[in-house]
Amino acid sequence: GPSGLYLVMAGEIGLEQVSSGGKFTFYVSHGPGEAFGMLSELDGSPRFSDARALSDATLLNLPHAECQELMRRHPAARDAFVAFICENLHTTLAMLVEHHSAPPRQQVAGILASIFGRNAGHPQDVPKLTHETLAAMAGISRQTAAKILRELRDQGLIEMQYGKVRPRDLARLQDIARH
C-alpha cells in the first residue's frame, strides 16, 4: 500500500517494474528535486513500481499518515499533488508516443542525451547503465541496445567502461535524438 511521498535529495533513483509475464521493464529515473510515491497517496493504490538506487542516493520520506494529514488540512497541498500527478501523466504519455514512433537508435540517443544532460554539471553522477537497463528503457532487446551503444562508441559519441556510459559529444547525441 501507500508508503508516503519520497523526495530525491541526492543521487539517482530508478523506478522499476516487472510485467505480469515476468519481463523486467525500467520505468523512469529520478534525480535531485524529483519525487515519487504520490499516486498511491492520492488513490490508496499499491505502489506501482519498485525503487532502486542507481547511485549513492539520499531520500526524504513524508510518511503516509503525514501525507494524508497534509492533504486533509491544506487543500493547496492536495491541489499541488494533483498537479504533480497530471504533469507526470503528460510526461508518460509523451514518452509513450515517442516510444512508438522513434527508431531504436533515436530512442537510445534520446535516453542518453536526457541522462547526460541532467548530469552535465556532475559527470561523475551519471548512473550505472547496463545494456539491460537501457534496453528496457527503450523497449528494445538487449542485443539491439548493445549494437547501438557500440555504434555510438565507434562514432566517438560515447565511451563505455565497467557498466558506465559517458558522453563524449552530447550535442550530437541530442541531434540524433531529434531526427
Short mmCIF file of N, CA and C in Angstrom, two decimals:
data_model
loop_
_atom_site.label_atom_id
_atom_site.label_comp_id
_atom_site.label_asym_id
_atom_site.label_seq_id
_atom_site.Cartn_x
_atom_site.Cartn_y
_atom_site.Cartn_z
N GLY A 1 0.81 -1.20 0.00
CA GLY A 1 0.00 0.00 0.00
C GLY A 1 0.85 1.25 0.00
N PRO A 2 0.21 2.41 0.19
CA PRO A 2 0.93 3.67 0.19
C PRO A 2 1.98 3.72 1.30
N SER A 3 3.13 4.29 0.98
CA SER A 3 4.19 4.40 1.98
C SER A 3 4.71 5.82 2.06
N GLY A 4 3.92 6.77 1.56
CA GLY A 4 4.31 8.16 1.65
C GLY A 4 4.94 8.68 0.37
N LEU A 5 5.33 9.92 0.45
CA LEU A 5 5.97 10.61 -0.66
C LEU A 5 7.47 10.58 -0.44
N TYR A 6 8.22 10.33 -1.50
CA TYR A 6 9.68 10.31 -1.43
C TYR A 6 10.24 11.41 -2.31
N LEU A 7 11.14 12.20 -1.75
CA LEU A 7 11.81 13.26 -2.49
C LEU A 7 13.28 12.89 -2.59
N VAL A 8 13.82 12.90 -3.81
CA VAL A 8 15.24 12.59 -4.01
C VAL A 8 16.04 13.85 -3.68
N MET A 9 16.89 13.74 -2.67
CA MET A 9 17.73 14.87 -2.25
C MET A 9 19.07 14.85 -2.98
N ALA A 10 19.59 13.64 -3.22
CA ALA A 10 20.88 13.48 -3.90
C ALA A 10 20.90 12.12 -4.57
N GLY A 11 21.68 12.01 -5.64
CA GLY A 11 21.83 10.73 -6.34
C GLY A 11 20.72 10.48 -7.34
N GLU A 12 20.54 9.22 -7.68
CA GLU A 12 19.59 8.85 -8.73
C GLU A 12 18.83 7.60 -8.29
N ILE A 13 17.50 7.64 -8.43
CA ILE A 13 16.64 6.51 -8.07
C ILE A 13 15.94 6.03 -9.34
N GLY A 14 16.00 4.73 -9.58
CA GLY A 14 15.28 4.14 -10.71
C GLY A 14 14.00 3.51 -10.21
N LEU A 15 12.89 3.80 -10.88
CA LEU A 15 11.63 3.13 -10.57
C LEU A 15 11.46 2.02 -11.59
N GLU A 16 11.35 0.79 -11.10
CA GLU A 16 11.33 -0.38 -11.96
C GLU A 16 10.03 -1.15 -11.77
N GLN A 17 9.74 -1.93 -12.78
CA GLN A 17 8.53 -2.73 -12.75
C GLN A 17 8.81 -4.05 -13.43
N VAL A 18 8.13 -5.08 -13.00
CA VAL A 18 8.19 -6.36 -13.69
C VAL A 18 6.79 -6.62 -14.22
N SER A 19 6.69 -6.90 -15.51
CA SER A 19 5.37 -7.12 -16.13
C SER A 19 4.77 -8.42 -15.60
N SER A 20 3.48 -8.61 -15.86
CA SER A 20 2.80 -9.83 -15.40
C SER A 20 3.45 -11.07 -15.98
N GLY A 21 4.10 -10.94 -17.14
CA GLY A 21 4.80 -12.07 -17.75
C GLY A 21 6.20 -12.27 -17.20
N GLY A 22 6.59 -11.45 -16.22
CA GLY A 22 7.90 -11.62 -15.59
C GLY A 22 9.02 -10.88 -16.30
N LYS A 23 8.68 -10.04 -17.28
CA LYS A 23 9.71 -9.31 -18.01
C LYS A 23 10.07 -8.02 -17.27
N PHE A 24 11.37 -7.82 -17.04
CA PHE A 24 11.86 -6.61 -16.38
C PHE A 24 11.64 -5.42 -17.30
N THR A 25 11.03 -4.38 -16.79
CA THR A 25 10.92 -3.14 -17.56
C THR A 25 11.38 -2.00 -16.67
N PHE A 26 12.16 -1.12 -17.22
CA PHE A 26 12.63 0.05 -16.49
C PHE A 26 11.62 1.15 -16.74
N TYR A 27 11.16 1.79 -15.71
CA TYR A 27 10.13 2.79 -15.89
C TYR A 27 10.73 4.18 -16.08
N VAL A 28 11.43 4.70 -15.05
CA VAL A 28 11.98 6.04 -15.16
C VAL A 28 13.02 6.24 -14.05
N SER A 29 13.89 7.21 -14.24
CA SER A 29 14.82 7.53 -13.15
C SER A 29 14.55 8.95 -12.65
N HIS A 30 14.79 9.15 -11.36
CA HIS A 30 14.57 10.45 -10.73
C HIS A 30 15.86 10.93 -10.09
N GLY A 31 16.17 12.21 -10.30
CA GLY A 31 17.34 12.83 -9.71
C GLY A 31 16.94 13.84 -8.65
N PRO A 32 17.91 14.59 -8.13
CA PRO A 32 17.65 15.56 -7.07
C PRO A 32 16.51 16.51 -7.41
N GLY A 33 15.62 16.71 -6.43
CA GLY A 33 14.48 17.61 -6.60
C GLY A 33 13.25 16.92 -7.15
N GLU A 34 13.38 15.67 -7.57
CA GLU A 34 12.23 14.95 -8.11
C GLU A 34 11.65 14.04 -7.03
N ALA A 35 10.36 13.69 -7.19
CA ALA A 35 9.66 12.94 -6.15
C ALA A 35 8.91 11.76 -6.77
N PHE A 36 8.60 10.78 -5.91
CA PHE A 36 7.78 9.65 -6.34
C PHE A 36 6.96 9.15 -5.16
N GLY A 37 5.91 8.37 -5.46
CA GLY A 37 5.05 7.80 -4.43
C GLY A 37 3.71 8.51 -4.26
N MET A 38 3.50 9.59 -5.01
CA MET A 38 2.29 10.39 -4.79
C MET A 38 1.02 9.73 -5.31
N LEU A 39 1.10 8.98 -6.39
CA LEU A 39 -0.11 8.36 -6.95
C LEU A 39 -0.77 7.46 -5.90
N SER A 40 0.02 6.64 -5.22
CA SER A 40 -0.51 5.77 -4.17
C SER A 40 -1.13 6.57 -3.04
N GLU A 41 -0.52 7.71 -2.73
CA GLU A 41 -1.04 8.56 -1.66
C GLU A 41 -2.39 9.15 -2.04
N LEU A 42 -2.57 9.47 -3.30
CA LEU A 42 -3.83 10.10 -3.73
C LEU A 42 -4.97 9.10 -3.83
N ASP A 43 -4.70 7.89 -4.33
CA ASP A 43 -5.82 6.97 -4.54
C ASP A 43 -5.77 5.71 -3.68
N GLY A 44 -4.75 5.59 -2.82
CA GLY A 44 -4.68 4.43 -1.92
C GLY A 44 -4.25 3.14 -2.60
N SER A 45 -3.83 3.23 -3.86
CA SER A 45 -3.44 2.02 -4.60
C SER A 45 -2.07 1.53 -4.14
N PRO A 46 -1.78 0.24 -4.41
CA PRO A 46 -0.44 -0.27 -4.09
C PRO A 46 0.60 0.46 -4.93
N ARG A 47 1.83 0.50 -4.43
CA ARG A 47 2.92 1.13 -5.18
C ARG A 47 3.02 0.47 -6.56
N PHE A 48 3.16 1.30 -7.57
CA PHE A 48 3.19 0.85 -8.97
C PHE A 48 4.55 0.24 -9.34
N SER A 49 5.61 0.74 -8.72
CA SER A 49 6.96 0.34 -9.09
C SER A 49 7.79 0.10 -7.85
N ASP A 50 8.92 -0.57 -8.06
CA ASP A 50 9.93 -0.71 -7.01
C ASP A 50 10.99 0.35 -7.25
N ALA A 51 11.48 0.95 -6.18
CA ALA A 51 12.52 1.96 -6.28
C ALA A 51 13.87 1.32 -5.97
N ARG A 52 14.88 1.68 -6.77
CA ARG A 52 16.23 1.15 -6.56
C ARG A 52 17.22 2.27 -6.79
N ALA A 53 18.18 2.40 -5.88
CA ALA A 53 19.21 3.43 -6.03
C ALA A 53 20.11 3.07 -7.20
N LEU A 54 20.31 4.00 -8.13
CA LEU A 54 21.19 3.80 -9.28
C LEU A 54 22.58 4.37 -8.99
N SER A 55 22.67 5.15 -7.91
CA SER A 55 23.94 5.70 -7.43
C SER A 55 23.74 5.96 -5.95
N ASP A 56 24.77 6.40 -5.25
CA ASP A 56 24.58 6.78 -3.85
C ASP A 56 23.47 7.81 -3.81
N ALA A 57 22.44 7.56 -3.01
CA ALA A 57 21.27 8.43 -3.02
C ALA A 57 20.82 8.75 -1.60
N THR A 58 20.24 9.94 -1.44
CA THR A 58 19.63 10.35 -0.18
C THR A 58 18.18 10.70 -0.48
N LEU A 59 17.26 10.12 0.30
CA LEU A 59 15.83 10.37 0.12
C LEU A 59 15.25 11.03 1.36
N LEU A 60 14.24 11.86 1.13
CA LEU A 60 13.44 12.41 2.22
C LEU A 60 12.06 11.76 2.08
N ASN A 61 11.56 11.15 3.17
CA ASN A 61 10.27 10.49 3.12
C ASN A 61 9.27 11.25 3.98
N LEU A 62 8.13 11.60 3.37
CA LEU A 62 7.00 12.13 4.12
C LEU A 62 6.06 10.94 4.30
N PRO A 63 6.00 10.36 5.51
CA PRO A 63 5.25 9.12 5.70
C PRO A 63 3.76 9.25 5.36
N HIS A 64 3.13 8.10 5.15
CA HIS A 64 1.74 8.02 4.73
C HIS A 64 0.80 8.88 5.60
N ALA A 65 0.88 8.69 6.92
CA ALA A 65 -0.04 9.42 7.81
C ALA A 65 0.14 10.93 7.67
N GLU A 66 1.38 11.39 7.61
CA GLU A 66 1.66 12.82 7.48
C GLU A 66 1.21 13.35 6.12
N CYS A 67 1.39 12.54 5.09
CA CYS A 67 0.94 12.92 3.74
C CYS A 67 -0.57 13.12 3.73
N GLN A 68 -1.30 12.16 4.32
CA GLN A 68 -2.76 12.24 4.35
C GLN A 68 -3.23 13.45 5.16
N GLU A 69 -2.56 13.69 6.29
CA GLU A 69 -2.90 14.83 7.15
C GLU A 69 -2.66 16.15 6.42
N LEU A 70 -1.54 16.24 5.72
CA LEU A 70 -1.20 17.44 4.95
C LEU A 70 -2.28 17.72 3.90
N MET A 71 -2.72 16.68 3.19
CA MET A 71 -3.74 16.87 2.15
C MET A 71 -5.10 17.23 2.75
N ARG A 72 -5.41 16.66 3.94
CA ARG A 72 -6.68 16.97 4.62
C ARG A 72 -6.72 18.43 5.10
N ARG A 73 -5.64 18.86 5.71
CA ARG A 73 -5.61 20.19 6.33
C ARG A 73 -5.35 21.32 5.35
N HIS A 74 -4.68 21.02 4.25
CA HIS A 74 -4.26 22.08 3.32
C HIS A 74 -4.69 21.76 1.89
N PRO A 75 -5.86 22.25 1.48
CA PRO A 75 -6.34 21.99 0.11
C PRO A 75 -5.31 22.38 -0.95
N ALA A 76 -4.51 23.43 -0.68
CA ALA A 76 -3.50 23.84 -1.67
C ALA A 76 -2.46 22.74 -1.86
N ALA A 77 -2.14 22.01 -0.80
CA ALA A 77 -1.19 20.90 -0.92
C ALA A 77 -1.78 19.80 -1.79
N ARG A 78 -3.06 19.48 -1.55
CA ARG A 78 -3.71 18.44 -2.37
C ARG A 78 -3.74 18.88 -3.84
N ASP A 79 -4.07 20.15 -4.07
CA ASP A 79 -4.08 20.67 -5.45
C ASP A 79 -2.69 20.54 -6.09
N ALA A 80 -1.64 20.83 -5.31
CA ALA A 80 -0.27 20.73 -5.83
C ALA A 80 0.07 19.28 -6.15
N PHE A 81 -0.38 18.34 -5.30
CA PHE A 81 -0.13 16.92 -5.55
C PHE A 81 -0.84 16.46 -6.82
N VAL A 82 -2.09 16.91 -7.00
CA VAL A 82 -2.84 16.54 -8.21
C VAL A 82 -2.14 17.11 -9.45
N ALA A 83 -1.68 18.36 -9.36
CA ALA A 83 -0.96 18.98 -10.49
C ALA A 83 0.31 18.19 -10.80
N PHE A 84 0.99 17.73 -9.75
CA PHE A 84 2.20 16.92 -9.89
C PHE A 84 1.90 15.63 -10.65
N ILE A 85 0.81 14.95 -10.27
CA ILE A 85 0.41 13.70 -10.94
C ILE A 85 0.05 13.98 -12.40
N CYS A 86 -0.65 15.07 -12.65
CA CYS A 86 -1.02 15.43 -14.03
C CYS A 86 0.22 15.66 -14.88
N GLU A 87 1.21 16.36 -14.32
CA GLU A 87 2.46 16.61 -15.05
C GLU A 87 3.16 15.29 -15.38
N ASN A 88 3.19 14.37 -14.40
CA ASN A 88 3.79 13.05 -14.64
C ASN A 88 3.05 12.29 -15.72
N LEU A 89 1.72 12.40 -15.72
CA LEU A 89 0.92 11.70 -16.74
C LEU A 89 1.21 12.26 -18.13
N HIS A 90 1.30 13.58 -18.25
CA HIS A 90 1.63 14.19 -19.54
C HIS A 90 3.00 13.71 -20.02
N THR A 91 3.99 13.67 -19.11
CA THR A 91 5.33 13.20 -19.46
C THR A 91 5.29 11.74 -19.92
N THR A 92 4.54 10.91 -19.18
CA THR A 92 4.43 9.49 -19.52
C THR A 92 3.78 9.30 -20.89
N LEU A 93 2.71 10.04 -21.14
CA LEU A 93 2.04 9.93 -22.45
C LEU A 93 2.97 10.37 -23.58
N ALA A 94 3.73 11.44 -23.36
CA ALA A 94 4.68 11.90 -24.37
C ALA A 94 5.74 10.83 -24.62
N MET A 95 6.20 10.17 -23.54
CA MET A 95 7.19 9.10 -23.69
C MET A 95 6.62 7.93 -24.49
N LEU A 96 5.36 7.60 -24.25
CA LEU A 96 4.73 6.50 -24.99
C LEU A 96 4.65 6.82 -26.48
N VAL A 97 4.27 8.06 -26.78
CA VAL A 97 4.19 8.48 -28.19
C VAL A 97 5.57 8.38 -28.84
N GLU A 98 6.60 8.91 -28.15
CA GLU A 98 7.97 8.83 -28.66
C GLU A 98 8.39 7.39 -28.86
N HIS A 99 8.09 6.58 -27.85
CA HIS A 99 8.50 5.17 -27.86
C HIS A 99 7.93 4.44 -29.07
N HIS A 100 6.71 4.76 -29.43
CA HIS A 100 6.08 4.04 -30.53
C HIS A 100 6.39 4.63 -31.90
N SER A 101 7.07 5.79 -31.93
CA SER A 101 7.30 6.41 -33.23
C SER A 101 8.78 6.51 -33.60
N ALA A 102 9.67 6.53 -32.64
CA ALA A 102 11.08 6.74 -32.95
C ALA A 102 11.80 5.41 -33.18
N PRO A 103 12.74 5.36 -34.15
CA PRO A 103 13.54 4.15 -34.34
C PRO A 103 14.46 3.93 -33.14
N PRO A 104 14.89 2.69 -32.89
CA PRO A 104 15.69 2.37 -31.70
C PRO A 104 16.92 3.26 -31.50
N ARG A 105 17.66 3.56 -32.57
CA ARG A 105 18.88 4.38 -32.43
C ARG A 105 18.53 5.76 -31.87
N GLN A 106 17.43 6.33 -32.38
CA GLN A 106 16.97 7.64 -31.92
C GLN A 106 16.52 7.57 -30.46
N GLN A 107 15.83 6.48 -30.08
CA GLN A 107 15.38 6.31 -28.70
C GLN A 107 16.57 6.24 -27.75
N VAL A 108 17.57 5.42 -28.09
CA VAL A 108 18.74 5.25 -27.23
C VAL A 108 19.48 6.59 -27.10
N ALA A 109 19.66 7.29 -28.21
CA ALA A 109 20.34 8.59 -28.17
C ALA A 109 19.56 9.56 -27.29
N GLY A 110 18.23 9.52 -27.37
CA GLY A 110 17.39 10.40 -26.56
C GLY A 110 17.51 10.11 -25.08
N ILE A 111 17.53 8.83 -24.73
CA ILE A 111 17.67 8.44 -23.33
C ILE A 111 19.03 8.89 -22.80
N LEU A 112 20.08 8.63 -23.57
CA LEU A 112 21.43 9.03 -23.16
C LEU A 112 21.53 10.55 -23.04
N ALA A 113 21.00 11.27 -24.02
CA ALA A 113 21.06 12.74 -24.00
C ALA A 113 20.33 13.28 -22.78
N SER A 114 19.20 12.66 -22.43
CA SER A 114 18.43 13.10 -21.27
C SER A 114 19.21 12.87 -19.98
N ILE A 115 19.78 11.68 -19.82
CA ILE A 115 20.55 11.36 -18.61
C ILE A 115 21.81 12.22 -18.52
N PHE A 116 22.55 12.31 -19.63
CA PHE A 116 23.79 13.10 -19.62
C PHE A 116 23.49 14.58 -19.42
N GLY A 117 22.41 15.06 -20.06
CA GLY A 117 22.04 16.47 -19.93
C GLY A 117 21.71 16.82 -18.49
N ARG A 118 21.00 15.93 -17.80
CA ARG A 118 20.61 16.16 -16.42
C ARG A 118 21.84 16.20 -15.51
N ASN A 119 22.87 15.42 -15.86
CA ASN A 119 24.07 15.32 -15.02
C ASN A 119 25.25 16.11 -15.60
N ALA A 120 24.96 17.04 -16.51
CA ALA A 120 26.04 17.74 -17.22
C ALA A 120 27.05 18.40 -16.29
N GLY A 121 26.57 18.99 -15.20
CA GLY A 121 27.48 19.67 -14.27
C GLY A 121 28.26 18.72 -13.38
N HIS A 122 27.77 17.46 -13.30
CA HIS A 122 28.40 16.47 -12.42
C HIS A 122 28.52 15.14 -13.15
N PRO A 123 29.42 15.05 -14.15
CA PRO A 123 29.51 13.83 -14.95
C PRO A 123 29.79 12.58 -14.12
N GLN A 124 30.38 12.76 -12.92
CA GLN A 124 30.64 11.59 -12.07
C GLN A 124 29.34 11.02 -11.50
N ASP A 125 28.23 11.78 -11.56
CA ASP A 125 26.95 11.31 -11.02
C ASP A 125 26.10 10.55 -12.03
N VAL A 126 26.62 10.36 -13.25
CA VAL A 126 25.86 9.60 -14.25
C VAL A 126 25.63 8.20 -13.70
N PRO A 127 24.37 7.73 -13.66
CA PRO A 127 24.10 6.43 -13.07
C PRO A 127 24.69 5.29 -13.89
N LYS A 128 24.87 4.14 -13.24
CA LYS A 128 25.34 2.95 -13.94
C LYS A 128 24.26 2.54 -14.94
N LEU A 129 24.65 2.35 -16.19
CA LEU A 129 23.69 1.98 -17.24
C LEU A 129 24.10 0.66 -17.86
N THR A 130 23.40 -0.40 -17.52
CA THR A 130 23.69 -1.68 -18.15
C THR A 130 22.94 -1.74 -19.48
N HIS A 131 23.37 -2.66 -20.33
CA HIS A 131 22.66 -2.86 -21.60
C HIS A 131 21.20 -3.22 -21.33
N GLU A 132 20.97 -4.04 -20.27
CA GLU A 132 19.61 -4.47 -19.94
C GLU A 132 18.74 -3.28 -19.54
N THR A 133 19.29 -2.39 -18.72
CA THR A 133 18.54 -1.21 -18.27
C THR A 133 18.19 -0.31 -19.45
N LEU A 134 19.18 -0.04 -20.29
CA LEU A 134 18.96 0.81 -21.45
C LEU A 134 17.94 0.18 -22.42
N ALA A 135 18.05 -1.12 -22.61
CA ALA A 135 17.10 -1.84 -23.48
C ALA A 135 15.68 -1.72 -22.94
N ALA A 136 15.53 -1.90 -21.62
CA ALA A 136 14.20 -1.81 -21.02
C ALA A 136 13.64 -0.40 -21.13
N MET A 137 14.50 0.61 -20.95
CA MET A 137 14.05 2.00 -21.07
C MET A 137 13.55 2.30 -22.48
N ALA A 138 14.22 1.71 -23.48
CA ALA A 138 13.87 1.99 -24.88
C ALA A 138 12.85 0.99 -25.43
N GLY A 139 12.58 -0.07 -24.67
CA GLY A 139 11.63 -1.09 -25.14
C GLY A 139 12.19 -1.90 -26.30
N ILE A 140 13.51 -2.15 -26.28
CA ILE A 140 14.16 -2.92 -27.34
C ILE A 140 14.92 -4.09 -26.70
N SER A 141 15.43 -4.99 -27.52
CA SER A 141 16.17 -6.13 -26.98
C SER A 141 17.53 -5.67 -26.46
N ARG A 142 18.09 -6.47 -25.55
CA ARG A 142 19.42 -6.18 -25.01
C ARG A 142 20.45 -6.18 -26.13
N GLN A 143 20.30 -7.10 -27.09
CA GLN A 143 21.23 -7.20 -28.22
C GLN A 143 21.19 -5.94 -29.08
N THR A 144 19.99 -5.43 -29.32
CA THR A 144 19.85 -4.21 -30.12
C THR A 144 20.48 -3.03 -29.37
N ALA A 145 20.23 -2.94 -28.06
CA ALA A 145 20.83 -1.86 -27.27
C ALA A 145 22.35 -1.92 -27.33
N ALA A 146 22.91 -3.13 -27.19
CA ALA A 146 24.37 -3.30 -27.22
C ALA A 146 24.93 -2.88 -28.58
N LYS A 147 24.24 -3.25 -29.65
CA LYS A 147 24.68 -2.91 -31.00
C LYS A 147 24.68 -1.38 -31.20
N ILE A 148 23.63 -0.72 -30.74
CA ILE A 148 23.53 0.73 -30.89
C ILE A 148 24.62 1.42 -30.06
N LEU A 149 24.84 0.94 -28.83
CA LEU A 149 25.89 1.53 -27.99
C LEU A 149 27.26 1.38 -28.64
N ARG A 150 27.52 0.22 -29.24
CA ARG A 150 28.81 0.02 -29.93
C ARG A 150 28.95 1.00 -31.09
N GLU A 151 27.87 1.19 -31.86
CA GLU A 151 27.90 2.15 -32.98
C GLU A 151 28.18 3.56 -32.49
N LEU A 152 27.49 3.97 -31.41
CA LEU A 152 27.70 5.32 -30.87
C LEU A 152 29.12 5.48 -30.35
N ARG A 153 29.66 4.41 -29.75
CA ARG A 153 31.05 4.45 -29.27
C ARG A 153 32.01 4.56 -30.45
N ASP A 154 31.78 3.76 -31.49
CA ASP A 154 32.66 3.77 -32.67
C ASP A 154 32.64 5.11 -33.38
N GLN A 155 31.52 5.84 -33.26
CA GLN A 155 31.41 7.17 -33.86
C GLN A 155 31.97 8.26 -32.95
N GLY A 156 32.48 7.87 -31.78
CA GLY A 156 33.10 8.82 -30.86
C GLY A 156 32.12 9.65 -30.05
N LEU A 157 30.86 9.20 -29.96
CA LEU A 157 29.85 9.98 -29.25
C LEU A 157 29.78 9.63 -27.77
N ILE A 158 30.17 8.40 -27.42
CA ILE A 158 30.16 7.96 -26.03
C ILE A 158 31.41 7.14 -25.77
N GLU A 159 31.73 6.94 -24.49
CA GLU A 159 32.73 5.95 -24.13
C GLU A 159 32.09 5.02 -23.12
N MET A 160 32.50 3.76 -23.13
CA MET A 160 31.90 2.75 -22.26
C MET A 160 33.01 2.03 -21.51
N GLN A 161 32.77 1.85 -20.19
CA GLN A 161 33.65 1.01 -19.40
C GLN A 161 32.96 0.60 -18.11
N TYR A 162 33.09 -0.65 -17.74
CA TYR A 162 32.55 -1.18 -16.47
C TYR A 162 31.11 -0.77 -16.19
N GLY A 163 30.23 -0.94 -17.16
CA GLY A 163 28.82 -0.61 -16.94
C GLY A 163 28.53 0.87 -16.92
N LYS A 164 29.55 1.69 -17.13
CA LYS A 164 29.34 3.14 -17.17
C LYS A 164 29.40 3.59 -18.62
N VAL A 165 28.48 4.44 -18.98
CA VAL A 165 28.49 5.07 -20.30
C VAL A 165 28.70 6.55 -20.04
N ARG A 166 29.66 7.15 -20.71
CA ARG A 166 29.92 8.57 -20.53
C ARG A 166 29.81 9.29 -21.87
N PRO A 167 29.31 10.53 -21.85
CA PRO A 167 29.17 11.28 -23.10
C PRO A 167 30.52 11.79 -23.59
N ARG A 168 30.70 11.79 -24.89
CA ARG A 168 31.85 12.46 -25.49
C ARG A 168 31.36 13.60 -26.38
N ASP A 169 30.11 13.48 -26.88
CA ASP A 169 29.55 14.52 -27.76
C ASP A 169 28.05 14.63 -27.50
N LEU A 170 27.69 15.34 -26.42
CA LEU A 170 26.29 15.47 -26.02
C LEU A 170 25.46 16.15 -27.10
N ALA A 171 26.01 17.17 -27.74
CA ALA A 171 25.26 17.91 -28.78
C ALA A 171 24.86 16.98 -29.93
N ARG A 172 25.78 16.10 -30.34
CA ARG A 172 25.48 15.17 -31.44
C ARG A 172 24.44 14.13 -31.01
N LEU A 173 24.52 13.66 -29.76
CA LEU A 173 23.50 12.72 -29.25
C LEU A 173 22.12 13.39 -29.26
N GLN A 174 22.07 14.64 -28.83
CA GLN A 174 20.80 15.37 -28.82
C GLN A 174 20.28 15.53 -30.24
N ASP A 175 21.18 15.76 -31.18
CA ASP A 175 20.81 15.90 -32.60
C ASP A 175 20.21 14.60 -33.13
N ILE A 176 20.86 13.47 -32.82
CA ILE A 176 20.34 12.15 -33.26
C ILE A 176 18.97 11.91 -32.63
N ALA A 177 18.81 12.29 -31.37
CA ALA A 177 17.53 12.07 -30.68
C ALA A 177 16.38 12.84 -31.33
N ARG A 178 16.71 13.99 -31.92
CA ARG A 178 15.66 14.85 -32.51
C ARG A 178 15.32 14.44 -33.95
N HIS A 179 16.23 13.76 -34.63
CA HIS A 179 15.99 13.48 -36.07
C HIS A 179 15.98 11.99 -36.35
#
